[in-house]
Short mmCIF file of N, CA and C in Angstrom, two decimals:
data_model
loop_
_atom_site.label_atom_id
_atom_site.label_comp_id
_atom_site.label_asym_id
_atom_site.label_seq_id
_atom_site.Cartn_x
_atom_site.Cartn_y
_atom_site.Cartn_z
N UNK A 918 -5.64 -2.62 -24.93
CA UNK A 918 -4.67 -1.75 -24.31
C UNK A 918 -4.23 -2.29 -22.95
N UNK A 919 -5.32 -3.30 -22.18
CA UNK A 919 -4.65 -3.62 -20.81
C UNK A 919 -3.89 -4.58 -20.95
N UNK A 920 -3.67 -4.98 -22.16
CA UNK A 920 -2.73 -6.72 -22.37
C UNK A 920 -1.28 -6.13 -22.62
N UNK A 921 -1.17 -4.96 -22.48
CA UNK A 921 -0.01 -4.48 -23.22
C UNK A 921 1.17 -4.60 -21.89
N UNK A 922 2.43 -4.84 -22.17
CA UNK A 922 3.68 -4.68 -21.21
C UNK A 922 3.35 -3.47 -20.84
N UNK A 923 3.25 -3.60 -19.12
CA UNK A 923 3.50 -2.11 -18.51
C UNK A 923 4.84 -0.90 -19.01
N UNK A 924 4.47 0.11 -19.63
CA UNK A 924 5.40 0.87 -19.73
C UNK A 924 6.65 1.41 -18.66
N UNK A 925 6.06 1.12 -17.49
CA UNK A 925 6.88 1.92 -16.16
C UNK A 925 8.14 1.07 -15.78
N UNK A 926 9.29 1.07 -15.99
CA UNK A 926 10.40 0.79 -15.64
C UNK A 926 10.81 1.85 -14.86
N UNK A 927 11.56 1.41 -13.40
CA UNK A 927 12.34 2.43 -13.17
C UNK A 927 13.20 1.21 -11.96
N UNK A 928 14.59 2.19 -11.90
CA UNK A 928 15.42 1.30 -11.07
C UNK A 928 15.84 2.12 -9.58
N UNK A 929 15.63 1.54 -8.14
CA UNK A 929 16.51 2.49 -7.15
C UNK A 929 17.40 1.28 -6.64
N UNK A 930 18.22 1.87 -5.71
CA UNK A 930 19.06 1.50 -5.65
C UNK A 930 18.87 0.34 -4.36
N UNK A 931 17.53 0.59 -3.82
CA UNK A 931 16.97 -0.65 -2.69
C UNK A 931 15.49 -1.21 -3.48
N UNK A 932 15.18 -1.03 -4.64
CA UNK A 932 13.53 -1.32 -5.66
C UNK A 932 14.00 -1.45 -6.83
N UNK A 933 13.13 -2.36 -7.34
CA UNK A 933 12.73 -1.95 -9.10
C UNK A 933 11.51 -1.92 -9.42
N UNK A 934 11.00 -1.35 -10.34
CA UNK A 934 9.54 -1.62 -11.07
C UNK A 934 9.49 -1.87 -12.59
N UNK A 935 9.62 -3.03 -12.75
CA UNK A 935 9.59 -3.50 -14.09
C UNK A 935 8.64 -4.67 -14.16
N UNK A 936 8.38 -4.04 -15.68
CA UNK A 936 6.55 -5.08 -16.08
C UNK A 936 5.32 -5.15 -15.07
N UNK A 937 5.19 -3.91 -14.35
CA UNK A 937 4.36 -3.33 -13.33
C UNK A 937 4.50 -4.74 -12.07
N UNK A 938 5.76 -5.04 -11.95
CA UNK A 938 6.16 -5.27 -10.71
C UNK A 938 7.21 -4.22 -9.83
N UNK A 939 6.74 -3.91 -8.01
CA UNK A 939 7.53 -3.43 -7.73
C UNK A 939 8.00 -4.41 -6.68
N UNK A 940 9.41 -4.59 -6.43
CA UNK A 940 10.18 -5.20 -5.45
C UNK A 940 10.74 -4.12 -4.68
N UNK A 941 11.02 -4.73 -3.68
CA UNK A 941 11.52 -3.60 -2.42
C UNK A 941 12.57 -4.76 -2.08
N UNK A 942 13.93 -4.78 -2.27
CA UNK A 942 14.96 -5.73 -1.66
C UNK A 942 15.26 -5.45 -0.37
N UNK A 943 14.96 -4.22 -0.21
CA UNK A 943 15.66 -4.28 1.27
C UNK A 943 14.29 -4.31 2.30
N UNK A 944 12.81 -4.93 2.16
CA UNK A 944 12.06 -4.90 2.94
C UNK A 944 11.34 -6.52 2.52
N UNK A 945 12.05 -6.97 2.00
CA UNK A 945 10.92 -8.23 1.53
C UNK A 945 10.20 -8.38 1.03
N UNK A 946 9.41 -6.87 -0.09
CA UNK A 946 7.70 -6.96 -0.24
C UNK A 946 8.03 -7.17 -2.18
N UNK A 947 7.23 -7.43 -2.80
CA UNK A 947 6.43 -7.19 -3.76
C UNK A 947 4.98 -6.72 -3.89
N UNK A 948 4.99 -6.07 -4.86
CA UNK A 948 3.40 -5.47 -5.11
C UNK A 948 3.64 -5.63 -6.88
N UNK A 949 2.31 -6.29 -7.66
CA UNK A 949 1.82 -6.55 -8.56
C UNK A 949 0.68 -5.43 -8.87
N UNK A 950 1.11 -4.69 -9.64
CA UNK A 950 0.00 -3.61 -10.04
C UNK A 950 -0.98 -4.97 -10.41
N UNK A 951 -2.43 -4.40 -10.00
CA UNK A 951 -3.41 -5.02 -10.73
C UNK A 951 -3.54 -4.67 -12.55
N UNK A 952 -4.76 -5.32 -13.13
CA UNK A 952 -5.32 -4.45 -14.23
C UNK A 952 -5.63 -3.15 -14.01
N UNK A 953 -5.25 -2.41 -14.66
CA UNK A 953 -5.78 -0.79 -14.80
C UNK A 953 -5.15 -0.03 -15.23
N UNK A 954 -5.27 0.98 -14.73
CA UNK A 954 -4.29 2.61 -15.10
C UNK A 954 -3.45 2.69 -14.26
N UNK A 955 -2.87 1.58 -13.31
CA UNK A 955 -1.96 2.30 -11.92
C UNK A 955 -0.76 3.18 -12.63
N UNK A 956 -0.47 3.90 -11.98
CA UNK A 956 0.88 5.12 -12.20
C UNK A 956 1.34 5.45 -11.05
N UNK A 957 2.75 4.79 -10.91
CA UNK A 957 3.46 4.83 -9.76
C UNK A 957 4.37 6.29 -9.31
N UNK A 958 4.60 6.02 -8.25
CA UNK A 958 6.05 7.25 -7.72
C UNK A 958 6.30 6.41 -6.98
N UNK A 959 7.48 6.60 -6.67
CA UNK A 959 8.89 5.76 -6.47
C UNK A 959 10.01 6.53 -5.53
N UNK A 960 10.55 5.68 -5.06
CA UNK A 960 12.32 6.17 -4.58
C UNK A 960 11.53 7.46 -4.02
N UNK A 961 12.18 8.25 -3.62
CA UNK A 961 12.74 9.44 -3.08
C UNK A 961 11.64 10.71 -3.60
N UNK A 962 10.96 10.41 -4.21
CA UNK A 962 9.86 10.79 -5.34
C UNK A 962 8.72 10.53 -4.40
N UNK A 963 8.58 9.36 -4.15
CA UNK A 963 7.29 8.93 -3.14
C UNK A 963 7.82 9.42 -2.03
N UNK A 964 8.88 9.64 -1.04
CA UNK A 964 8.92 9.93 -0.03
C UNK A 964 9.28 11.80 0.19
N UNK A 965 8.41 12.08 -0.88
CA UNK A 965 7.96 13.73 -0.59
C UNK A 965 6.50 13.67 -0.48
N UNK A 966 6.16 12.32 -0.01
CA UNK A 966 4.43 12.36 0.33
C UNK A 966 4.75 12.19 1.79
N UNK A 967 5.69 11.35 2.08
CA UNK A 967 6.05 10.89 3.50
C UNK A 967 7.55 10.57 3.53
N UNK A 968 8.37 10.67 5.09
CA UNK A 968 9.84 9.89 4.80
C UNK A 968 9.85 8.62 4.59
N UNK A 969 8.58 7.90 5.33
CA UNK A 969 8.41 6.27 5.26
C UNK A 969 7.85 5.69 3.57
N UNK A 970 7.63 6.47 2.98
CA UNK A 970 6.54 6.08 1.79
C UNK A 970 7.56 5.46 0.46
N UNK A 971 7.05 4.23 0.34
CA UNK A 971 8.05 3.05 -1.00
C UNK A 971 7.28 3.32 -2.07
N UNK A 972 5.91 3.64 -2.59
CA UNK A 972 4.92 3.47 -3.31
C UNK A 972 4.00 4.40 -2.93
N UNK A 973 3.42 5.36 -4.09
CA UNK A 973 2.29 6.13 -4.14
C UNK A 973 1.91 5.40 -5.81
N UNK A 974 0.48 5.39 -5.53
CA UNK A 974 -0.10 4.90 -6.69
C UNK A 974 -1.37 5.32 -6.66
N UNK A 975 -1.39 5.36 -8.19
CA UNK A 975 -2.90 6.57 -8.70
C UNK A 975 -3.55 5.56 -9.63
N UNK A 976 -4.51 5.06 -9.57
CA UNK A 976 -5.23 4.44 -10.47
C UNK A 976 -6.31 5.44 -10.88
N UNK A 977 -5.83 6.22 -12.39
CA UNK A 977 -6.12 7.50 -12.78
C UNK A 977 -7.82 7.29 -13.45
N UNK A 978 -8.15 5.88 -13.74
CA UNK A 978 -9.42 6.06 -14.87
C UNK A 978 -10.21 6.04 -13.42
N UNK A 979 -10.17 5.52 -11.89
CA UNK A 979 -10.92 5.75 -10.69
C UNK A 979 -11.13 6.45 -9.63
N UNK A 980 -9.65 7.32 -9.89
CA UNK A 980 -9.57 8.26 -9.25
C UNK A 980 -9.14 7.21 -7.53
N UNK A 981 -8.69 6.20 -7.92
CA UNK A 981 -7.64 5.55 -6.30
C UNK A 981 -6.76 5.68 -6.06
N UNK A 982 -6.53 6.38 -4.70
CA UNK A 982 -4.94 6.23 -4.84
C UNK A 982 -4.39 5.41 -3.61
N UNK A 983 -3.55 5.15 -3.40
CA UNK A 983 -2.84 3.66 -2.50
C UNK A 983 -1.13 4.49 -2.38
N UNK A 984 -0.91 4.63 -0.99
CA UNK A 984 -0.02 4.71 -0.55
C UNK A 984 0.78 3.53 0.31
N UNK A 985 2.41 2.97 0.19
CA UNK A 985 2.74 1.98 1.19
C UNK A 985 3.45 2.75 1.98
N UNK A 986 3.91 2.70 3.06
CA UNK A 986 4.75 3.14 4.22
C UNK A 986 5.36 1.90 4.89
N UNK A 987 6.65 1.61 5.07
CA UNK A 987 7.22 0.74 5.70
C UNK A 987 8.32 1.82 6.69
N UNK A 988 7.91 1.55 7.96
CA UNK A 988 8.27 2.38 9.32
C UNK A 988 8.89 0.91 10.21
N UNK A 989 9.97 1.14 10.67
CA UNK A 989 10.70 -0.10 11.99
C UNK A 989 9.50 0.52 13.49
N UNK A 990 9.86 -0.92 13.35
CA UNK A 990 8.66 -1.08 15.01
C UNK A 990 9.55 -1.55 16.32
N UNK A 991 9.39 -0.82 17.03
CA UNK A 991 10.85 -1.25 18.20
C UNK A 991 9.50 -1.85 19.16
N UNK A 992 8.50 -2.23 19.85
CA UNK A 992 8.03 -3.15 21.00
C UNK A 992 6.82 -3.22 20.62
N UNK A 993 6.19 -2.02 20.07
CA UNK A 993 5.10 -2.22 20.11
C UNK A 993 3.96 -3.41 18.91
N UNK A 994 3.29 -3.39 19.55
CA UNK A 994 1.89 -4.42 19.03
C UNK A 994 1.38 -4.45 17.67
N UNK A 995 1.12 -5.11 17.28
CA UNK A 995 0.38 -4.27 15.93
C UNK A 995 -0.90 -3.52 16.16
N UNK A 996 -1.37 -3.89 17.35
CA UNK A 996 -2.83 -3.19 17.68
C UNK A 996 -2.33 -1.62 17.64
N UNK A 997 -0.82 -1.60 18.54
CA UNK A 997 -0.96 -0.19 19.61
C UNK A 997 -0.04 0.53 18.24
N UNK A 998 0.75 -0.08 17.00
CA UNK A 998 1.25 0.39 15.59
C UNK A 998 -0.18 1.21 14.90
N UNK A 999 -1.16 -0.12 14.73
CA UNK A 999 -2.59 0.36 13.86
C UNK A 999 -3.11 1.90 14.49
N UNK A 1000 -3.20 1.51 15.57
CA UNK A 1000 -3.86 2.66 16.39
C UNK A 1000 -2.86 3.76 16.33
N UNK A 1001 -1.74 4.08 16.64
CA UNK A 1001 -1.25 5.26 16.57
C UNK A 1001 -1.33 5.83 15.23
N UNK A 1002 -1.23 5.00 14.16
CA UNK A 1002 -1.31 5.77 12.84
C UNK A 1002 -2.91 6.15 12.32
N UNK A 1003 -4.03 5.39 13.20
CA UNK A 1003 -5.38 5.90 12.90
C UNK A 1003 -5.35 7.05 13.56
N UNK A 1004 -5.17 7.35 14.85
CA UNK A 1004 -5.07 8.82 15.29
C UNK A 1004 -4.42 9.63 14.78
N UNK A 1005 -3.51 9.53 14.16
CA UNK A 1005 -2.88 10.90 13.43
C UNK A 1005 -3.45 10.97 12.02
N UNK A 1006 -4.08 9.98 11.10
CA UNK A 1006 -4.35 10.46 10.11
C UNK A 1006 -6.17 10.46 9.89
N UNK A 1007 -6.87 9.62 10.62
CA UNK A 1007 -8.50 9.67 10.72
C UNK A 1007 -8.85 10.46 11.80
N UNK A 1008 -10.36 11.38 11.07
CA UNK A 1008 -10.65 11.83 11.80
C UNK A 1008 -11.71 11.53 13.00
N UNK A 1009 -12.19 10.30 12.40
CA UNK A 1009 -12.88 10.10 13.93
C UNK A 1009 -12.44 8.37 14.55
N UNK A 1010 -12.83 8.55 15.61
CA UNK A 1010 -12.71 7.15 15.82
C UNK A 1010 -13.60 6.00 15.23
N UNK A 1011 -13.19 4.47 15.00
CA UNK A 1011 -12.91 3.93 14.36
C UNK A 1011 -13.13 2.87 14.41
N UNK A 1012 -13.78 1.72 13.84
CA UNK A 1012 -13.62 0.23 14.96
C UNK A 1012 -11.90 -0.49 14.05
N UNK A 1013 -11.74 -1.37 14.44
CA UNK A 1013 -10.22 -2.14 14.17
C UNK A 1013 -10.92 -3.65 13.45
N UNK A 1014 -10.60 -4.24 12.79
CA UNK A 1014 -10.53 -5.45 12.18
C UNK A 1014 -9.93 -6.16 11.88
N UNK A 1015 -9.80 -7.74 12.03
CA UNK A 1015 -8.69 -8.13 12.17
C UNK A 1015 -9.01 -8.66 10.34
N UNK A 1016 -7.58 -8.67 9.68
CA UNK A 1016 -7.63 -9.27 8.55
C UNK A 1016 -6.58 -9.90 8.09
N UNK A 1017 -6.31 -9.99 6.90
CA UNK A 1017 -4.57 -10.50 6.41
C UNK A 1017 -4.03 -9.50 5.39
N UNK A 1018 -2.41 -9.57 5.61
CA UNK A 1018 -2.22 -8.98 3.59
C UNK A 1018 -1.03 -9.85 3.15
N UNK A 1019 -1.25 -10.20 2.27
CA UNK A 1019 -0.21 -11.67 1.63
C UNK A 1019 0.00 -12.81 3.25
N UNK A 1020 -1.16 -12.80 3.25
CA UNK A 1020 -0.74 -14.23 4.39
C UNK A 1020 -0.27 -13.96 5.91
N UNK A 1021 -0.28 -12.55 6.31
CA UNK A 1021 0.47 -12.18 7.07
C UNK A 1021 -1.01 -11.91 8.04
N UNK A 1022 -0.89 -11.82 9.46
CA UNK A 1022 -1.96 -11.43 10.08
C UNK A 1022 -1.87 -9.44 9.96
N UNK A 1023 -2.92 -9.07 9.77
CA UNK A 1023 -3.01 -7.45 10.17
C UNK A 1023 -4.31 -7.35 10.36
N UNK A 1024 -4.54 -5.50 10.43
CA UNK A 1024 -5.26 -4.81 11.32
C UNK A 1024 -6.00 -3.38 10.24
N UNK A 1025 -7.25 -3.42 9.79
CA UNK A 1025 -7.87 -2.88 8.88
C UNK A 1025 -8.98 -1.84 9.51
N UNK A 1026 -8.91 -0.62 8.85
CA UNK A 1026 -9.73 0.28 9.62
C UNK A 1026 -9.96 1.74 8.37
N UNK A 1027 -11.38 1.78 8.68
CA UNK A 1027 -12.01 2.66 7.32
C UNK A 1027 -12.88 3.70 7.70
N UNK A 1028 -12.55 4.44 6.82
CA UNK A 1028 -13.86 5.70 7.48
C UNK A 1028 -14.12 6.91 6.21
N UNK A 1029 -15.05 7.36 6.60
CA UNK A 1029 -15.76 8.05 5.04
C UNK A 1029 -15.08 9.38 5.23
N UNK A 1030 -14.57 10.46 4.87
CA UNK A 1030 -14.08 11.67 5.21
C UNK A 1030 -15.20 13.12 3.59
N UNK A 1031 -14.43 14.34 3.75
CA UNK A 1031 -15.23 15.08 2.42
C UNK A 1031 -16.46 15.05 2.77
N UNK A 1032 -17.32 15.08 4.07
CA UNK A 1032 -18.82 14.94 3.85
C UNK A 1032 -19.19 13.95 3.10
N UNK A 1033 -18.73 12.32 3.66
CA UNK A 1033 -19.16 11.41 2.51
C UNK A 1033 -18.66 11.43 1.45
N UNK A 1034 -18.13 12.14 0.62
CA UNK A 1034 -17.90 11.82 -0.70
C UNK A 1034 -16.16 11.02 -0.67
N UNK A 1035 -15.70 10.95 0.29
CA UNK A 1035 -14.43 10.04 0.09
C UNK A 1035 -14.52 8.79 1.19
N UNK A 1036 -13.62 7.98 1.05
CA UNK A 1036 -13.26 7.43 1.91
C UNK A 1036 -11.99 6.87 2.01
N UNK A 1037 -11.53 6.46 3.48
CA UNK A 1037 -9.80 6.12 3.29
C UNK A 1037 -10.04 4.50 3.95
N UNK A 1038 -9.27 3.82 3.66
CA UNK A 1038 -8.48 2.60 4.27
C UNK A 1038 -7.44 2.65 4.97
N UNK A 1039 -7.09 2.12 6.09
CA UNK A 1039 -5.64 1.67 6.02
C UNK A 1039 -5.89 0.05 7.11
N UNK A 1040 -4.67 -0.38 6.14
CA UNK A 1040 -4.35 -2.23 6.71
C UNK A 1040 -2.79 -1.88 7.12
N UNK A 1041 -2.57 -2.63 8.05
CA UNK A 1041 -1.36 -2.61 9.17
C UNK A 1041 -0.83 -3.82 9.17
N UNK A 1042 0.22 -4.72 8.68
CA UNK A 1042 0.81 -5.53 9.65
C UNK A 1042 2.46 -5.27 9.98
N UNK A 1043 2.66 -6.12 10.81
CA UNK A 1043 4.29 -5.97 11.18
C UNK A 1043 4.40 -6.88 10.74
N UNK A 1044 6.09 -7.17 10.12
CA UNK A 1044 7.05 -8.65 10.42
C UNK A 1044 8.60 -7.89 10.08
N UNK A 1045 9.15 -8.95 10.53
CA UNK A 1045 10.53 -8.79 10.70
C UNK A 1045 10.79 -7.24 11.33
N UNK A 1046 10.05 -6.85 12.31
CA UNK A 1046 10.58 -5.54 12.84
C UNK A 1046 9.86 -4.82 12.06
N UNK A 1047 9.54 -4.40 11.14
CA UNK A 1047 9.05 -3.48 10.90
C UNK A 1047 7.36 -3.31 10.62
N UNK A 1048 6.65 -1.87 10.50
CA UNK A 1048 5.23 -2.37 10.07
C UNK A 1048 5.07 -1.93 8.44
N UNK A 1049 4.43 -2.73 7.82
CA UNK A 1049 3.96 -1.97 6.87
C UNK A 1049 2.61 -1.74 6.93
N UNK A 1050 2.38 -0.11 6.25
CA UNK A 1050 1.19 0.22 6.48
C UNK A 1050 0.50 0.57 4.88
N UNK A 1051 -0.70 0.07 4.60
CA UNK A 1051 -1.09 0.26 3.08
C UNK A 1051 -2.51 1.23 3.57
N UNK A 1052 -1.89 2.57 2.57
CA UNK A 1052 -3.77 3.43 2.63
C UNK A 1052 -3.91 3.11 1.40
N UNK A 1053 -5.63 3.40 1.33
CA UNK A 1053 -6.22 4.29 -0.04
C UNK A 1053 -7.25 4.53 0.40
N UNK A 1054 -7.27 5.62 -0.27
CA UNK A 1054 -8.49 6.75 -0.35
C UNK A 1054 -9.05 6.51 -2.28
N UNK A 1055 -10.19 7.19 -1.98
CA UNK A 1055 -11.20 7.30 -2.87
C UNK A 1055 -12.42 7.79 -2.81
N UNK A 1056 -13.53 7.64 -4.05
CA UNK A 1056 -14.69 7.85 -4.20
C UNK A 1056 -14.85 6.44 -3.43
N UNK A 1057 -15.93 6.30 -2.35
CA UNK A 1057 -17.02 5.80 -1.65
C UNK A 1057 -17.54 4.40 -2.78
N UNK A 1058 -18.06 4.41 -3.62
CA UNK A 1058 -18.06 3.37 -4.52
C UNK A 1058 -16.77 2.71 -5.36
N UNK A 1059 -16.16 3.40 -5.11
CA UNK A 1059 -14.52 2.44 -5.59
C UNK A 1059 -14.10 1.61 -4.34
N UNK A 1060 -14.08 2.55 -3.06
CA UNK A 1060 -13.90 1.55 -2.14
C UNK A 1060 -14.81 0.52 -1.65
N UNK A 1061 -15.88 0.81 -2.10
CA UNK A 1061 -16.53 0.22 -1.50
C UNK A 1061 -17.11 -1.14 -2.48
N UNK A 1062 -16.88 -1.78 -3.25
CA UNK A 1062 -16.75 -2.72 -4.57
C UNK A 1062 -16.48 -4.03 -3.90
N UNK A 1063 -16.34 -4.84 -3.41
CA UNK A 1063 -16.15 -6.29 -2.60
C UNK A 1063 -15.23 -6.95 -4.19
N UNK A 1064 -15.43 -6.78 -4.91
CA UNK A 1064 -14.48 -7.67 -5.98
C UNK A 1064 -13.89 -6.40 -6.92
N UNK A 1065 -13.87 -5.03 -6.33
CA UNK A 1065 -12.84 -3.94 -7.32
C UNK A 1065 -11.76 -3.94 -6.72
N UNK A 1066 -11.24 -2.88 -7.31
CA UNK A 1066 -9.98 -2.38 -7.26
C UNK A 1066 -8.88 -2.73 -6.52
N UNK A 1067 -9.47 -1.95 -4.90
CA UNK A 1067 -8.87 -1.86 -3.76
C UNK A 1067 -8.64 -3.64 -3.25
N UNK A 1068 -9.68 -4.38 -3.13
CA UNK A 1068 -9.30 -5.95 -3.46
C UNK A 1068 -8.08 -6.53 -4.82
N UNK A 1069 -7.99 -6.07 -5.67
CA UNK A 1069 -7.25 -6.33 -6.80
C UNK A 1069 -5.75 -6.06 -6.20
N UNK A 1070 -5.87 -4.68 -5.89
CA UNK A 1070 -4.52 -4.24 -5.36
C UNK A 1070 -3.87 -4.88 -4.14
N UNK A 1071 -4.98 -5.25 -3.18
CA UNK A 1071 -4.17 -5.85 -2.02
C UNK A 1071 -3.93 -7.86 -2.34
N UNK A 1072 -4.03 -8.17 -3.31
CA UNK A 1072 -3.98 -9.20 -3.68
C UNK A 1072 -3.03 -9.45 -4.11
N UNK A 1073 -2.34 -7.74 -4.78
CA UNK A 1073 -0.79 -7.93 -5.53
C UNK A 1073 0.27 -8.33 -4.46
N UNK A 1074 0.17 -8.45 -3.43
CA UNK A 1074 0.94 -8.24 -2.04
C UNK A 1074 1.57 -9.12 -1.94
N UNK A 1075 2.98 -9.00 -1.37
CA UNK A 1075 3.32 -10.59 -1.73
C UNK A 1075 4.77 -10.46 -0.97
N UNK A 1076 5.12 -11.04 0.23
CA UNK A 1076 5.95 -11.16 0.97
C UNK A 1076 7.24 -12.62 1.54
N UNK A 1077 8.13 -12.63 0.39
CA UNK A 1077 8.48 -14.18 0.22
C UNK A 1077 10.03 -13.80 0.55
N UNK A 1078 10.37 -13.39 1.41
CA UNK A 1078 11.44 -13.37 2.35
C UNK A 1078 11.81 -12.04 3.40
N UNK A 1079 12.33 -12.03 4.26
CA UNK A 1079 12.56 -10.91 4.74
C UNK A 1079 13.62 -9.82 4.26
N UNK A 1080 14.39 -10.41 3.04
CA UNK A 1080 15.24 -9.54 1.87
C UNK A 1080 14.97 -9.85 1.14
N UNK A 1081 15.37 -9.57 -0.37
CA UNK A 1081 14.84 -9.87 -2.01
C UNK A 1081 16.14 -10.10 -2.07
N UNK A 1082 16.65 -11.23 -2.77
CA UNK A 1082 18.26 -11.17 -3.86
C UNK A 1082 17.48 -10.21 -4.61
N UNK A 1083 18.65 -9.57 -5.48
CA UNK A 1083 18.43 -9.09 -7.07
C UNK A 1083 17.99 -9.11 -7.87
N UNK A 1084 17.97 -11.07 -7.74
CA UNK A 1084 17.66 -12.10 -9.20
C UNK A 1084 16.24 -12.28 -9.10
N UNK A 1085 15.52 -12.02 -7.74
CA UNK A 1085 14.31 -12.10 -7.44
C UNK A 1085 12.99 -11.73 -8.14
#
């Protein structure tokens, strides 16, 4: 069943998601669903989770879910970007880490929430003006896997111009 063509096509008018690729033309990104159950929201659909949000994704047999947000960055840092969005959405403070996502330098920061039984991510970088920001939350052993999921997914990442042609 996982060899099978992704069922999820859908077209907007700045994305597509076809053969569980999503492109974003007007931000530069691709994301490659990994293997699994991912089940996307999209367009205008995802941004009734947030106004910034390109991608909500549920990887349903683990119960992960992975949100993207792409927000314009007018001066600030990626430190002082990371940090304002850990204060509004974690509840405690936090240490910062420096890491990558598709090659890009960013800024990674995790914390357990639910009395332990969850935990969230989020990785930060900027380019071309803007930041993108990737969460997921989960069960504590999904995130916490060094070769699952949440690795699978940020691997799909993939940033090969600062626009997409079409043909892309």
């Amino acid at each position: 069943m996982l060899s099978q063509v992704d069922p999820e096509h859908k077209i907007g008018p700045e994305w597509s998601l076809r053969n569980g690729v999503y492109r974003d033309f007007e931000f530069g990104m691709i994301w490659k669903k990994p293997r699994g159950f991912w089940q996307l929201t999209t367009g205008t659909a995802a941004q009734e989770f947030g106004e910034d949000a390109r991608i909500i994704a549920l990887e349903k047999r683990l119960n992960l879910s992975m949100q993207v947000d792409i927000t314009p960055v007018a001066e600030s840092t990626l430190y002082q970007h990371h940090r304002t969005a850990m204060q509004a959405f974690f509840e405690n403070q936090v240490s910062v880490k420096q890491t990558e996502l598709a090659g890009q330098p960013a800024l990674a920061s995790s914390e357990a929430f639910a009395e332990g039984r969850g935990k969230r991510l989020l990785i930060t970088t900027i380019r071309d003006g803007h930041a993108f920001q990737v969460w997921f939350w989960g069960p504590p052993e999904t995130m916490a896997n060094p070769e699952g999921e949440v690795v699978n997914a940020l691997r799909g990442f993939a940033f090969p111009g600062s626009k997409l042609r079409i043909s892309d």
